[in-house]
Amino acid sequence: MKPIIGITAATGIIYAIRLLETFQRLAIDTCLILSREAEATLTGETAYPLSYLKSLVHDFHYQDSELLPQTGWLTNADAMIIVPCSVRSVVSMINASPLDLLQAAGSHMLSSGKKLILVPGEPVYLPEHLEIMLQLAYKGAVIMPYMPSFYHKPATIDDIVDHHTGRILDLLGIEHNLVKRWGEVSFSSPMPCRDDN
């Protein structure tokens, strides 16, 4: 497995960091394509420097860089995950003429029949955004918003992030032990009710 990870400026960059950390632990080489604006998100939402992200990957490029040089990533990658994926990036994926490296890589995944996983995080989508996501889904993309699940009784933000990361690995067919799947969780101790009295 050789995945490309794309990070846009949308909120939720911790999901990308956890995915990159997991790939590194699994000894999976990754290529990271980062938008310039995502650096501000990294600073605003986490305490991680950009150098940490670079240390997690085999190859690093900015979104506005030239096409992946001499690395073979664009042709040899098995899958691509854009997490978090801004609505602007979702819209750009449907264009026939990619304008930057992120769009080029995503379009190549679709045209090659390889897995493209888009992880949007906006709380509200306009009808035109939904229509574009539907078009991408028909072309083979997987639309996977980072919606938290609670059947596994998450106690921390890390639990929520790990759960979504595990679901991405499931889609890629990668074995992991990040989460308990449905049927592996006991429901004998439900979360306590909130007492407002």
PDB file of N, CA and C in Angstrom, residues 63-110:
ATOM      1  N   GLN A  63       0.540  21.900  -2.359  1.00  0.00           N
ATOM      2  CA  GLN A  63      -0.515  21.748  -3.349  1.00  0.00           C
ATOM      3  C   GLN A  63      -0.208  22.515  -4.634  1.00  0.00           C
ATOM      4  N   ASP A  64       0.477  23.658  -4.506  1.00  0.00           N
ATOM      5  CA  ASP A  64       0.762  24.470  -5.684  1.00  0.00           C
ATOM      6  C   ASP A  64       2.115  24.143  -6.316  1.00  0.00           C
ATOM      7  N   SER A  65       2.708  23.000  -5.918  1.00  0.00           N
ATOM      8  CA  SER A  65       3.975  22.585  -6.509  1.00  0.00           C
ATOM      9  C   SER A  65       3.746  22.012  -7.901  1.00  0.00           C
ATOM     10  N   GLU A  66       4.840  21.760  -8.591  1.00  0.00           N
ATOM     11  CA  GLU A  66       4.752  21.091  -9.880  1.00  0.00           C
ATOM     12  C   GLU A  66       4.300  19.650  -9.669  1.00  0.00           C
ATOM     13  N   LEU A  67       3.914  18.983 -10.727  1.00  0.00           N
ATOM     14  CA  LEU A  67       3.505  17.581 -10.616  1.00  0.00           C
ATOM     15  C   LEU A  67       4.601  16.748  -9.998  1.00  0.00           C
ATOM     16  N   LEU A  68       4.212  15.741  -9.258  1.00  0.00           N
ATOM     17  CA  LEU A  68       5.134  14.946  -8.458  1.00  0.00           C
ATOM     18  C   LEU A  68       6.388  14.562  -9.248  1.00  0.00           C
ATOM     19  N   PRO A  69       7.543  15.111  -8.902  1.00  0.00           N
ATOM     20  CA  PRO A  69       8.740  14.950  -9.720  1.00  0.00           C
ATOM     21  C   PRO A  69       9.466  13.626  -9.493  1.00  0.00           C
ATOM     22  N   GLN A  70       9.589  12.862 -10.532  1.00  0.00           N
ATOM     23  CA  GLN A  70      10.490  11.719 -10.554  1.00  0.00           C
ATOM     24  C   GLN A  70      10.264  10.724  -9.414  1.00  0.00           C
ATOM     25  N   THR A  71       9.118  10.776  -8.751  1.00  0.00           N
ATOM     26  CA  THR A  71       8.917   9.877  -7.622  1.00  0.00           C
ATOM     27  C   THR A  71       8.026   8.694  -7.977  1.00  0.00           C
ATOM     28  N   GLY A  72       7.243   8.831  -9.033  1.00  0.00           N
ATOM     29  CA  GLY A  72       6.328   7.766  -9.396  1.00  0.00           C
ATOM     30  C   GLY A  72       5.092   7.717  -8.531  1.00  0.00           C
ATOM     31  N   TRP A  73       4.932   8.687  -7.614  1.00  0.00           N
ATOM     32  CA  TRP A  73       3.788   8.630  -6.709  1.00  0.00           C
ATOM     33  C   TRP A  73       2.468   8.729  -7.459  1.00  0.00           C
ATOM     34  N   LEU A  74       2.411   9.596  -8.429  1.00  0.00           N
ATOM     35  CA  LEU A  74       1.140   9.811  -9.109  1.00  0.00           C
ATOM     36  C   LEU A  74       0.661   8.556  -9.834  1.00  0.00           C
ATOM     37  N   THR A  75       1.599   7.787 -10.375  1.00  0.00           N
ATOM     38  CA  THR A  75       1.215   6.581 -11.107  1.00  0.00           C
ATOM     39  C   THR A  75       1.231   5.332 -10.228  1.00  0.00           C
ATOM     40  N   ASN A  76       2.057   5.324  -9.189  1.00  0.00           N
ATOM     41  CA  ASN A  76       2.225   4.107  -8.393  1.00  0.00           C
ATOM     42  C   ASN A  76       1.397   4.079  -7.112  1.00  0.00           C
ATOM     43  N   ALA A  77       0.796   5.201  -6.748  1.00  0.00           N
ATOM     44  CA  ALA A  77       0.003   5.217  -5.513  1.00  0.00           C
ATOM     45  C   ALA A  77      -1.203   4.297  -5.650  1.00  0.00           C
ATOM     46  N   ASP A  78      -1.543   3.639  -4.557  1.00  0.00           N
ATOM     47  CA  ASP A  78      -2.681   2.716  -4.545  1.00  0.00           C
ATOM     48  C   ASP A  78      -3.991   3.419  -4.197  1.00  0.00           C
ATOM     49  N   ALA A  79      -3.898   4.534  -3.474  1.00  0.00           N
ATOM     50  CA  ALA A  79      -5.104   5.222  -3.010  1.00  0.00           C
ATOM     51  C   ALA A  79      -4.738   6.641  -2.617  1.00  0.00           C
ATOM     52  N   MET A  80      -5.766   7.462  -2.473  1.00  0.00           N
ATOM     53  CA  MET A  80      -5.564   8.828  -2.002  1.00  0.00           C
ATOM     54  C   MET A  80      -6.662   9.181  -1.023  1.00  0.00           C
ATOM     55  N   ILE A  81      -6.272   9.823   0.068  1.00  0.00           N
ATOM     56  CA  ILE A  81      -7.216  10.281   1.073  1.00  0.00           C
ATOM     57  C   ILE A  81      -7.007  11.772   1.259  1.00  0.00           C
ATOM     58  N   ILE A  82      -8.051  12.562   1.067  1.00  0.00           N
ATOM     59  CA  ILE A  82      -7.965  13.998   1.323  1.00  0.00           C
ATOM     60  C   ILE A  82      -8.717  14.273   2.615  1.00  0.00           C
ATOM     61  N   VAL A  83      -7.952  14.606   3.653  1.00  0.00           N
ATOM     62  CA  VAL A  83      -8.509  14.749   4.994  1.00  0.00           C
ATOM     63  C   VAL A  83      -7.758  15.840   5.757  1.00  0.00           C
ATOM     64  N   PRO A  84      -8.440  16.876   6.192  1.00  0.00           N
ATOM     65  CA  PRO A  84      -9.815  17.205   5.861  1.00  0.00           C
ATOM     66  C   PRO A  84      -9.898  17.747   4.436  1.00  0.00           C
ATOM     67  N   CYS A  85     -11.055  17.619   3.837  1.00  0.00           N
ATOM     68  CA  CYS A  85     -11.260  18.042   2.452  1.00  0.00           C
ATOM     69  C   CYS A  85     -12.237  19.214   2.432  1.00  0.00           C
ATOM     70  N   SER A  86     -11.762  20.384   2.026  1.00  0.00           N
ATOM     71  CA  SER A  86     -12.624  21.563   1.974  1.00  0.00           C
ATOM     72  C   SER A  86     -13.639  21.427   0.843  1.00  0.00           C
ATOM     73  N   VAL A  87     -14.736  22.171   0.958  1.00  0.00           N
ATOM     74  CA  VAL A  87     -15.740  22.176  -0.100  1.00  0.00           C
ATOM     75  C   VAL A  87     -15.127  22.664  -1.405  1.00  0.00           C
ATOM     76  N   ARG A  88     -14.233  23.633  -1.315  1.00  0.00           N
ATOM     77  CA  ARG A  88     -13.564  24.137  -2.525  1.00  0.00           C
ATOM     78  C   ARG A  88     -12.811  23.013  -3.231  1.00  0.00           C
ATOM     79  N   SER A  89     -12.167  22.151  -2.457  1.00  0.00           N
ATOM     80  CA  SER A  89     -11.449  21.028  -3.067  1.00  0.00           C
ATOM     81  C   SER A  89     -12.407  20.007  -3.658  1.00  0.00           C
ATOM     82  N   VAL A  90     -13.536  19.786  -2.980  1.00  0.00           N
ATOM     83  CA  VAL A  90     -14.548  18.876  -3.515  1.00  0.00           C
ATOM     84  C   VAL A  90     -15.030  19.384  -4.868  1.00  0.00           C
ATOM     85  N   VAL A  91     -15.320  20.676  -4.938  1.00  0.00           N
ATOM     86  CA  VAL A  91     -15.811  21.269  -6.177  1.00  0.00           C
ATOM     87  C   VAL A  91     -14.758  21.158  -7.275  1.00  0.00           C
ATOM     88  N   SER A  92     -13.488  21.408  -6.918  1.00  0.00           N
ATOM     89  CA  SER A  92     -12.424  21.397  -7.929  1.00  0.00           C
ATOM     90  C   SER A  92     -12.185  20.003  -8.491  1.00  0.00           C
ATOM     91  N   MET A  93     -12.516  18.948  -7.728  1.00  0.00           N
ATOM     92  CA  MET A  93     -12.267  17.582  -8.174  1.00  0.00           C
ATOM     93  C   MET A  93     -13.075  17.220  -9.410  1.00  0.00           C
ATOM     94  N   ILE A  94     -14.181  17.929  -9.629  1.00  0.00           N
ATOM     95  CA  ILE A  94     -15.051  17.573 -10.740  1.00  0.00           C
ATOM     96  C   ILE A  94     -14.570  18.222 -12.035  1.00  0.00           C
ATOM     97  N   ASN A  95     -13.616  19.152 -11.929  1.00  0.00           N
ATOM     98  CA  ASN A  95     -13.113  19.831 -13.124  1.00  0.00           C
ATOM     99  C   ASN A  95     -12.333  18.873 -14.006  1.00  0.00           C
ATOM    100  N   ALA A  96     -12.501  19.005 -15.294  1.00  0.00           N
ATOM    101  CA  ALA A  96     -11.801  18.129 -16.229  1.00  0.00           C
ATOM    102  C   ALA A  96     -10.333  18.501 -16.358  1.00  0.00           C
ATOM    103  N   SER A  97      -9.989  19.766 -16.060  1.00  0.00           N
ATOM    104  CA  SER A  97      -8.604  20.233 -16.197  1.00  0.00           C
ATOM    105  C   SER A  97      -8.086  20.641 -14.826  1.00  0.00           C
ATOM    106  N   PRO A  98      -7.412  19.745 -14.114  1.00  0.00           N
ATOM    107  CA  PRO A  98      -6.913  20.067 -12.783  1.00  0.00           C
ATOM    108  C   PRO A  98      -5.974  21.276 -12.814  1.00  0.00           C
ATOM    109  N   LEU A  99      -6.080  22.080 -11.770  1.00  0.00           N
ATOM    110  CA  LEU A  99      -5.288  23.299 -11.704  1.00  0.00           C
ATOM    111  C   LEU A  99      -4.069  23.171 -10.808  1.00  0.00           C
ATOM    112  N   ASP A 100      -4.063  22.207  -9.919  1.00  0.00           N
ATOM    113  CA  ASP A 100      -2.934  22.077  -9.002  1.00  0.00           C
ATOM    114  C   ASP A 100      -2.671  20.600  -8.711  1.00  0.00           C
ATOM    115  N   LEU A 101      -1.667  20.368  -7.880  1.00  0.00           N
ATOM    116  CA  LEU A 101      -1.209  19.004  -7.622  1.00  0.00           C
ATOM    117  C   LEU A 101      -2.271  18.158  -6.931  1.00  0.00           C
ATOM    118  N   LEU A 102      -3.000  18.757  -5.986  1.00  0.00           N
ATOM    119  CA  LEU A 102      -4.028  18.006  -5.269  1.00  0.00           C
ATOM    120  C   LEU A 102      -5.134  17.556  -6.223  1.00  0.00           C
ATOM    121  N   GLN A 103      -5.580  18.476  -7.068  1.00  0.00           N
ATOM    122  CA  GLN A 103      -6.618  18.138  -8.035  1.00  0.00           C
ATOM    123  C   GLN A 103      -6.125  17.112  -9.049  1.00  0.00           C
ATOM    124  N   ALA A 104      -4.869  17.279  -9.480  1.00  0.00           N
ATOM    125  CA  ALA A 104      -4.315  16.343 -10.462  1.00  0.00           C
ATOM    126  C   ALA A 104      -4.253  14.932  -9.893  1.00  0.00           C
ATOM    127  N   ALA A 105      -3.805  14.825  -8.642  1.00  0.00           N
ATOM    128  CA  ALA A 105      -3.695  13.506  -8.014  1.00  0.00           C
ATOM    129  C   ALA A 105      -5.075  12.887  -7.825  1.00  0.00           C
ATOM    130  N   GLY A 106      -6.040  13.683  -7.349  1.00  0.00           N
ATOM    131  CA  GLY A 106      -7.384  13.161  -7.153  1.00  0.00           C
ATOM    132  C   GLY A 106      -8.028  12.723  -8.460  1.00  0.00           C
ATOM    133  N   SER A 107      -7.867  13.530  -9.496  1.00  0.00           N
ATOM    134  CA  SER A 107      -8.426  13.168 -10.804  1.00  0.00           C
ATOM    135  C   SER A 107      -7.777  11.909 -11.355  1.00  0.00           C
ATOM    136  N   HIS A 108      -6.463  11.771 -11.116  1.00  0.00           N
ATOM    137  CA  HIS A 108      -5.761  10.572 -11.584  1.00  0.00           C
ATOM    138  C   HIS A 108      -6.288   9.323 -10.881  1.00  0.00           C
ATOM    139  N   MET A 109      -6.556   9.426  -9.591  1.00  0.00           N
ATOM    140  CA  MET A 109      -7.103   8.282  -8.860  1.00  0.00           C
ATOM    141  C   MET A 109      -8.427   7.839  -9.483  1.00  0.00           C
ATOM    142  N   LEU A 110      -9.288   8.815  -9.760  1.00  0.00           N
ATOM    143  CA  LEU A 110     -10.599   8.478 -10.328  1.00  0.00           C
ATOM    144  C   LEU A 110     -10.476   7.872 -11.713  1.00  0.00           C
TER     145      LEU A 110
END
